[in-house]
Short mmCIF file of C-alpha atoms in Angstrom, two decimals:
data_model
loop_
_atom_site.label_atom_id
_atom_site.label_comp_id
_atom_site.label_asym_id
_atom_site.label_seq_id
_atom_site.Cartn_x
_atom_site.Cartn_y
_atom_site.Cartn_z
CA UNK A 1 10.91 -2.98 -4.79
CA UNK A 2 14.17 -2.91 -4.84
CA UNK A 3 14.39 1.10 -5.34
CA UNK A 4 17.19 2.87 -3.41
CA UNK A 5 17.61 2.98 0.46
CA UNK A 6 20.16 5.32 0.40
CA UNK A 7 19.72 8.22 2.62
CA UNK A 8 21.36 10.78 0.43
CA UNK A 9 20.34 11.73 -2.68
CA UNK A 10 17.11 9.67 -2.68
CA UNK A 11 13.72 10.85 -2.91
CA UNK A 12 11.42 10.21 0.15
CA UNK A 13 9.51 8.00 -1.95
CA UNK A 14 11.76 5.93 -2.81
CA UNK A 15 13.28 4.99 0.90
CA UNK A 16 9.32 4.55 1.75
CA UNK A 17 8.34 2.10 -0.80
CA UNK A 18 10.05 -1.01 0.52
CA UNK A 19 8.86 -0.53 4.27
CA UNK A 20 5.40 0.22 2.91
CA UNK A 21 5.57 -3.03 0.70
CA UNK A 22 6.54 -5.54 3.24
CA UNK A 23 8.58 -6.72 0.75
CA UNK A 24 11.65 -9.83 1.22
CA UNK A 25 13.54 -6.66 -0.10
CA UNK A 26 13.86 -5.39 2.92
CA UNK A 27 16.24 -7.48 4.82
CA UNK A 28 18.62 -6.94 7.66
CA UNK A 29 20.71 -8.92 10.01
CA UNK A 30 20.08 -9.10 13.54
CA UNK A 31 19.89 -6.64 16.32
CA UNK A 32 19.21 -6.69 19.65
CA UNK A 33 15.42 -7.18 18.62
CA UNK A 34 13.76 -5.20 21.85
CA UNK A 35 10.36 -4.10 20.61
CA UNK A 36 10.00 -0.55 20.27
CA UNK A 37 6.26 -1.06 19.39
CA UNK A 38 2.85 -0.62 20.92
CA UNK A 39 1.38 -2.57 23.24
CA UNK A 40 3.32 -2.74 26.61
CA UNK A 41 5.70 -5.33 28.05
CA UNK A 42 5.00 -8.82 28.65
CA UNK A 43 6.42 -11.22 30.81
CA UNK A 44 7.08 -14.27 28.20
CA UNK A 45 4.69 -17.31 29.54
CA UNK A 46 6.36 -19.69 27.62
CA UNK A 47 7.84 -22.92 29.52
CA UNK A 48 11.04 -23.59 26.97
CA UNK A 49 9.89 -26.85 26.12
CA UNK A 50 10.21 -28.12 22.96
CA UNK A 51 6.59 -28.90 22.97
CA UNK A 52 5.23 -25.41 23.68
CA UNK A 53 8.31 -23.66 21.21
CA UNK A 54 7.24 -26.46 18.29
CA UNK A 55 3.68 -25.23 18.89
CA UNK A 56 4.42 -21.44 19.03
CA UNK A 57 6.48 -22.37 15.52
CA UNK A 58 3.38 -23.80 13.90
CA UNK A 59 1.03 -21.02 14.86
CA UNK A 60 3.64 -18.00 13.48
CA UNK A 61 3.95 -19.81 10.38
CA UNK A 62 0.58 -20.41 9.82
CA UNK A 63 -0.09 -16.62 10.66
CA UNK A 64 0.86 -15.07 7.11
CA UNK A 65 -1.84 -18.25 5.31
CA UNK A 66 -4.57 -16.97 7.52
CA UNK A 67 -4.44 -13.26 7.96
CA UNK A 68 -4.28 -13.45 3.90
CA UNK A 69 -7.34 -15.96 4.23
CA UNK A 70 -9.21 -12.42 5.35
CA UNK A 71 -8.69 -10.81 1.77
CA UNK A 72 -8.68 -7.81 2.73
CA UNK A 73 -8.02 -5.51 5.82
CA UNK A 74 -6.58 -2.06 6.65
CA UNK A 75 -3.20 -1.38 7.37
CA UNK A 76 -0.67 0.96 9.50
CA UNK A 77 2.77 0.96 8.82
CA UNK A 78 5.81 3.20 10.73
CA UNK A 79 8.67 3.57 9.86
CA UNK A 80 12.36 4.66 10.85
CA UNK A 81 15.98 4.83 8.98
CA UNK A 82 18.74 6.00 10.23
CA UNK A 83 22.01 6.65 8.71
CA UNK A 84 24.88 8.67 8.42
CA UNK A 85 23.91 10.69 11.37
CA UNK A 86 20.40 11.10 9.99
CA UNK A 87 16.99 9.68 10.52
CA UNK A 88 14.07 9.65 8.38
CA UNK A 89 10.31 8.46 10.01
CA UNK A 90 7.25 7.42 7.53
CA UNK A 91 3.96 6.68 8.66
CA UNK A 92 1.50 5.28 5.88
CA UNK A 93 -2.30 4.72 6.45
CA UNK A 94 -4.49 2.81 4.01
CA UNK A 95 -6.66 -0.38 2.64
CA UNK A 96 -5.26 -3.74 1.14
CA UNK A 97 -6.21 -6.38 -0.90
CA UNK A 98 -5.06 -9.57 0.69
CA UNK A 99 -5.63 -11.54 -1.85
CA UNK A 100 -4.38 -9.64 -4.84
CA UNK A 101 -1.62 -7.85 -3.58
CA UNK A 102 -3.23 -4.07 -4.52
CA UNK A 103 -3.25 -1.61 -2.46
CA UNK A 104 -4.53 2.46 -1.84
CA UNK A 105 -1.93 3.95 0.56
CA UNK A 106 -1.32 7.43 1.78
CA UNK A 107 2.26 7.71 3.47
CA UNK A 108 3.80 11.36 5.10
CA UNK A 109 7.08 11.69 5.28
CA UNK A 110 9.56 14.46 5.94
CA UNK A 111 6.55 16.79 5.71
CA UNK A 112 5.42 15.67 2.53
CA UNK A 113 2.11 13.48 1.54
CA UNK A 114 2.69 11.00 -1.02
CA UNK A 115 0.21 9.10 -2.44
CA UNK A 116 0.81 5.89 -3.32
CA UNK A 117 -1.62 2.50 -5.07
CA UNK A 118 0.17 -0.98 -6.18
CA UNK A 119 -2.08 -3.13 -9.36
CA UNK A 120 -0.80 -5.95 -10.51
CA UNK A 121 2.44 -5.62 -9.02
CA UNK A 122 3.08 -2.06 -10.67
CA UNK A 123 3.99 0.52 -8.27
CA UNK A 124 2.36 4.15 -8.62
CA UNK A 125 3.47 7.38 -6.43
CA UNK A 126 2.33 10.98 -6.41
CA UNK A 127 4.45 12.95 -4.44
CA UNK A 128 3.93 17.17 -4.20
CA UNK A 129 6.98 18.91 -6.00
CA UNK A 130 8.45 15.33 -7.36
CA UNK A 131 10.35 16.08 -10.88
CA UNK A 132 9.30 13.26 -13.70
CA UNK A 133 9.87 13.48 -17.51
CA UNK A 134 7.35 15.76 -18.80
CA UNK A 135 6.36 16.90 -15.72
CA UNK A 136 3.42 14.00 -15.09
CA UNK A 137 2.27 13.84 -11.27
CA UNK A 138 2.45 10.30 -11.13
CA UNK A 139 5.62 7.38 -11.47
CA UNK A 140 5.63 4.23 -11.83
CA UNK A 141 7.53 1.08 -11.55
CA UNK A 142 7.29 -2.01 -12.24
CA UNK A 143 7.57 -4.16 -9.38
CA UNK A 144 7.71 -7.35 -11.62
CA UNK A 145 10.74 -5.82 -13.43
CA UNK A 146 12.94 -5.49 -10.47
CA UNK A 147 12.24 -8.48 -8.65
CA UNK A 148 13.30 -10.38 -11.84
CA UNK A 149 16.49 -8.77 -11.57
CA UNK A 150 16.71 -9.61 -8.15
CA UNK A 151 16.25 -13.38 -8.67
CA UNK A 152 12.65 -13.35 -6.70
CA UNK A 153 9.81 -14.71 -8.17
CA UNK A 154 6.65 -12.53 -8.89
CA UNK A 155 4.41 -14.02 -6.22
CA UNK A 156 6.77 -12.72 -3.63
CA UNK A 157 6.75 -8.58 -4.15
CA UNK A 158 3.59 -6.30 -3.82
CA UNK A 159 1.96 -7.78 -1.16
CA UNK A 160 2.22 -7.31 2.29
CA UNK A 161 0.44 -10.64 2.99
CA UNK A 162 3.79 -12.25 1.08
CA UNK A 163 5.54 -11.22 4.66
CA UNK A 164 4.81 -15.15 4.56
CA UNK A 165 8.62 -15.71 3.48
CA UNK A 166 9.25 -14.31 6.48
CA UNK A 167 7.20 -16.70 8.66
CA UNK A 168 8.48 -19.80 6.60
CA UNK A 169 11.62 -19.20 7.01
CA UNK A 170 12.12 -18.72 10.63
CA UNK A 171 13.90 -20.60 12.56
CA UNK A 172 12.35 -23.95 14.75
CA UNK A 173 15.03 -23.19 17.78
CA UNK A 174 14.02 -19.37 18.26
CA UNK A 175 10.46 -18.92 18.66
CA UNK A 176 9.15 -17.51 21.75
CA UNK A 177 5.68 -17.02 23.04
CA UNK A 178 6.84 -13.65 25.20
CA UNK A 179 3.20 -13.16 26.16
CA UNK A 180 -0.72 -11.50 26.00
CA UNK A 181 -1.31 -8.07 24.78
CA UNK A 182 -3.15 -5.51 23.67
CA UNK A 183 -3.35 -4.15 20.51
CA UNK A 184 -5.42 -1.58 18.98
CA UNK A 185 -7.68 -3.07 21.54
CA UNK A 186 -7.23 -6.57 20.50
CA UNK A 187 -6.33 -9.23 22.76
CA UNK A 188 -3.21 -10.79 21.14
CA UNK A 189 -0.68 -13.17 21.50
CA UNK A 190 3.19 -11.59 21.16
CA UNK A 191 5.81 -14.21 20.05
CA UNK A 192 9.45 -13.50 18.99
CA UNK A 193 11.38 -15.07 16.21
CA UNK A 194 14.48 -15.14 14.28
CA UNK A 195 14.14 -15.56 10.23
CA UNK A 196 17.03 -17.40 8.30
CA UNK A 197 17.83 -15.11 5.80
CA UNK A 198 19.24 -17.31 3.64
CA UNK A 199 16.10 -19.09 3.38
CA UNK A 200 14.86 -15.69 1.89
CA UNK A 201 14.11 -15.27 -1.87
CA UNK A 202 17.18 -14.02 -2.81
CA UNK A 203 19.05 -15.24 0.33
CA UNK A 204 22.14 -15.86 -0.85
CA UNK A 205 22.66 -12.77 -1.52
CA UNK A 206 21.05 -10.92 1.35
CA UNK A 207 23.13 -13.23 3.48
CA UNK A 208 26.60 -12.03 2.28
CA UNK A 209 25.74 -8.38 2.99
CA UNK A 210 23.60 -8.66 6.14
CA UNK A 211 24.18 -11.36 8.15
CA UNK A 212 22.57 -14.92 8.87
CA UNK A 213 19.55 -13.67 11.21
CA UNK A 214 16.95 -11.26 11.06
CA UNK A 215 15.15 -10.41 14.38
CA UNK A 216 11.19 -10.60 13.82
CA UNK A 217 7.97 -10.03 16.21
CA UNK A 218 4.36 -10.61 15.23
CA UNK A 219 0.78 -10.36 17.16
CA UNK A 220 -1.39 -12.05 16.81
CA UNK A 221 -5.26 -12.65 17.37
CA UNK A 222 -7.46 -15.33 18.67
CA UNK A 223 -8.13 -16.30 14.89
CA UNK A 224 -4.16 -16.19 14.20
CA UNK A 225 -4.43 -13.67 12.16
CA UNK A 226 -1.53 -10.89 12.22
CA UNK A 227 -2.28 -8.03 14.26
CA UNK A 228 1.25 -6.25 14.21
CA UNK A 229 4.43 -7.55 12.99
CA UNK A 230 7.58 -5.94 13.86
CA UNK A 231 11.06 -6.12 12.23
CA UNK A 232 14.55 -4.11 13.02
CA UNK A 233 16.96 -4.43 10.68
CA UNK A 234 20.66 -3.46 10.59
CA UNK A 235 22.12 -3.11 6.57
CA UNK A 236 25.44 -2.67 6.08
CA UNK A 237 26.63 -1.38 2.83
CA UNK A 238 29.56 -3.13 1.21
CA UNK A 239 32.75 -2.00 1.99
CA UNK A 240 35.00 0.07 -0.65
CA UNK A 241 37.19 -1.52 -2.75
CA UNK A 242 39.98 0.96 -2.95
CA UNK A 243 42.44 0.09 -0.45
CA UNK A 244 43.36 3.31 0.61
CA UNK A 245 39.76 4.30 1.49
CA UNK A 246 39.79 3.54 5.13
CA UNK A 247 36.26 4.86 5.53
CA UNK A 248 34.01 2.49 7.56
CA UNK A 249 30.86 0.79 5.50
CA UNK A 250 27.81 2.72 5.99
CA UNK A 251 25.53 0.80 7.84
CA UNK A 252 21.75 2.08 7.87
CA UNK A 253 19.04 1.18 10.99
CA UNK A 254 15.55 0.07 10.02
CA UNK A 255 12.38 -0.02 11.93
CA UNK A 256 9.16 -1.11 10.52
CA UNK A 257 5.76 -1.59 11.95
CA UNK A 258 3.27 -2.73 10.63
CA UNK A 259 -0.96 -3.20 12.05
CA UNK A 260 -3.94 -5.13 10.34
CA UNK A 261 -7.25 -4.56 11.01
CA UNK A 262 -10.78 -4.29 10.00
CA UNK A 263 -10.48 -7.61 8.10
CA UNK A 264 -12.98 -7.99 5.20
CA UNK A 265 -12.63 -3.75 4.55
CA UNK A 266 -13.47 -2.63 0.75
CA UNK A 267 -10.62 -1.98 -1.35
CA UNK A 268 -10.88 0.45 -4.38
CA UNK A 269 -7.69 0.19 -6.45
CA UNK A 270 -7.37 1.46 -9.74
CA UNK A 271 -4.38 2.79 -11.84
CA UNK A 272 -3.68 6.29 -12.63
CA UNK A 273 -4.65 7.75 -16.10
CA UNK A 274 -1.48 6.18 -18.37
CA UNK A 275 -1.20 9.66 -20.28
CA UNK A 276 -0.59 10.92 -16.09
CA UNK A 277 1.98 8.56 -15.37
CA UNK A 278 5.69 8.98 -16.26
CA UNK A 279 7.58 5.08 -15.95
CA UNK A 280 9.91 5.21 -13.80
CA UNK A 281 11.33 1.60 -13.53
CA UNK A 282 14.47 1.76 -15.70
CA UNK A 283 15.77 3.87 -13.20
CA UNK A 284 14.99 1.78 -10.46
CA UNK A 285 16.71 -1.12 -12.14
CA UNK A 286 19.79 1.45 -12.59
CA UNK A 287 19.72 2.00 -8.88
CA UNK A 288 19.06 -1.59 -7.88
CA UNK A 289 22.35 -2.56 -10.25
CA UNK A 290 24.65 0.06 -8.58
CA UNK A 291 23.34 -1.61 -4.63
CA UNK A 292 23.74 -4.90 -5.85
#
């Protein structure tokens, strides 16, 4: 994770590969948090009391241990960035591997296909047209690399199921059961949170540059398992340091979406051909530097 977000002069790829990811490198401070998503509006059924929100606390927390408790499952994901007058949408379809963190993903964006599998917390994309040294169809980068750079430990990139940092760190006050729905036919249960991001890996420094809250919704079943999680994120990029630049901080708008389902699904992951793969990850720790 970790690879560029910037909207100009990035390749699709690489603004796709955090959302896809679920990774704590995608962070944000707090919007309005109105769901954009699927399943229709709710009336929230909650009473207020600190009974019901401690109990609505426990069961969003406990989510992330038991939809990872499946192994495997399929998985949806949408998303939107906007920036600089420009928006970008992603929509990836595929299988993953609860347990392991590997995954067999196809994501289109901006007309393009790209083909994308995670093993052992190396990152693999095959994009039509991309440019790599000598011309090899596939990159690479590895995942372990950058979060090490980043001050995150292993166990929290390449797998969406590690959305669990998420869930642990919300907050007790702001959980809200808004209500029953339905989705992908599922009867669910709809609850809205706020995550401290400075209980994030890496919070301390996600904190300076996006603020203390991140909005966050999940669904989930009558097993507790995670049918849809939502989470919009505001970044704002750090400001310049030339005085005379009076040119506001870019600020970039992210919407992700993500859908489990058909729990217990095979999952066939297996790396590329080495002598297809060009590595990729010094470059991603270039562009990670430059962010940070």
């Amino acid at each position: 994770m970790g690879t560029p977000m910037r909207v100009k002069g990035t390749k699709t790829g690489a603004i796709v590969v955090s959302a896809v990811m679920g990774s704590v490198v995608l962070s944000g401070c707090g919007g309005d948090g109105e769901s954009e998503a699927k399943g229709g509006d709710a009336s929230p059924s909650t009473s207020g009391s600190d009974g019901a929100r401690e109990q609505s606390t426990t069961e969003v927390r406990a989510a992330y241990d038991k939809t990872a408790e499946a192994e495997s499952a399929r998985m949806t994901i949408q998303m939107k960035l906007s920036a600089a007058g420009k928006t970008i949408t992603s929509d990836g379809h595929g299988v993953v591997d609860l347990a392991e963190g590997d995954s067999v993903m196809t994501i289109t964006a901006q007309d393009k296909s790209i083909e994308q599998r995670v093993i052992d917390q190396v990152l693999y994309q095959k994009s039509p047209g991309q440019k790599t040294p000598g011309g090899k169809p596939w990159i690479k980068i590895d995942l372990k690399k950058v979060a090490a750079q980043q001050g995150m430990n292993n166990q929290q990139i390449g797998d969406p199921a590690q959305t669990a940092a998420y869930a642990k760190a919300i907050t007790d006050k702001d959980v809200k059961d808004v209500g029953s729905e339905k989705i992908d036919g599922v009867n669910t249960t709809h609850y809205k949170a706020s995550v401290d991001v400075s209980k994030l890996p890496g919070g301390d420094r996600m904190s300076k540059q996006l603020g203390p809250t991140l909005p966050m919704q999940v669904w989930l079943d009558d097993e507790g398992r995670i049918r849809q999680q939502q989470i919009d994120m505001t970044v704002k990029a750090p400001a310049s340091a030339n005085p005379d630049d009076s040119a506001s901080p870019e600020e970039l708008k992210m919407n992700t979406v993500m859908q489990f389902s058909d729990f217990g699904t095979e999952v066939d992951a297996e790396a590329p051909p080495a002598g297809q793969v060009a590595d990729m990850t010094g470059q991603a720790l270039q562009g990670s530097q430059q962010q940070g």
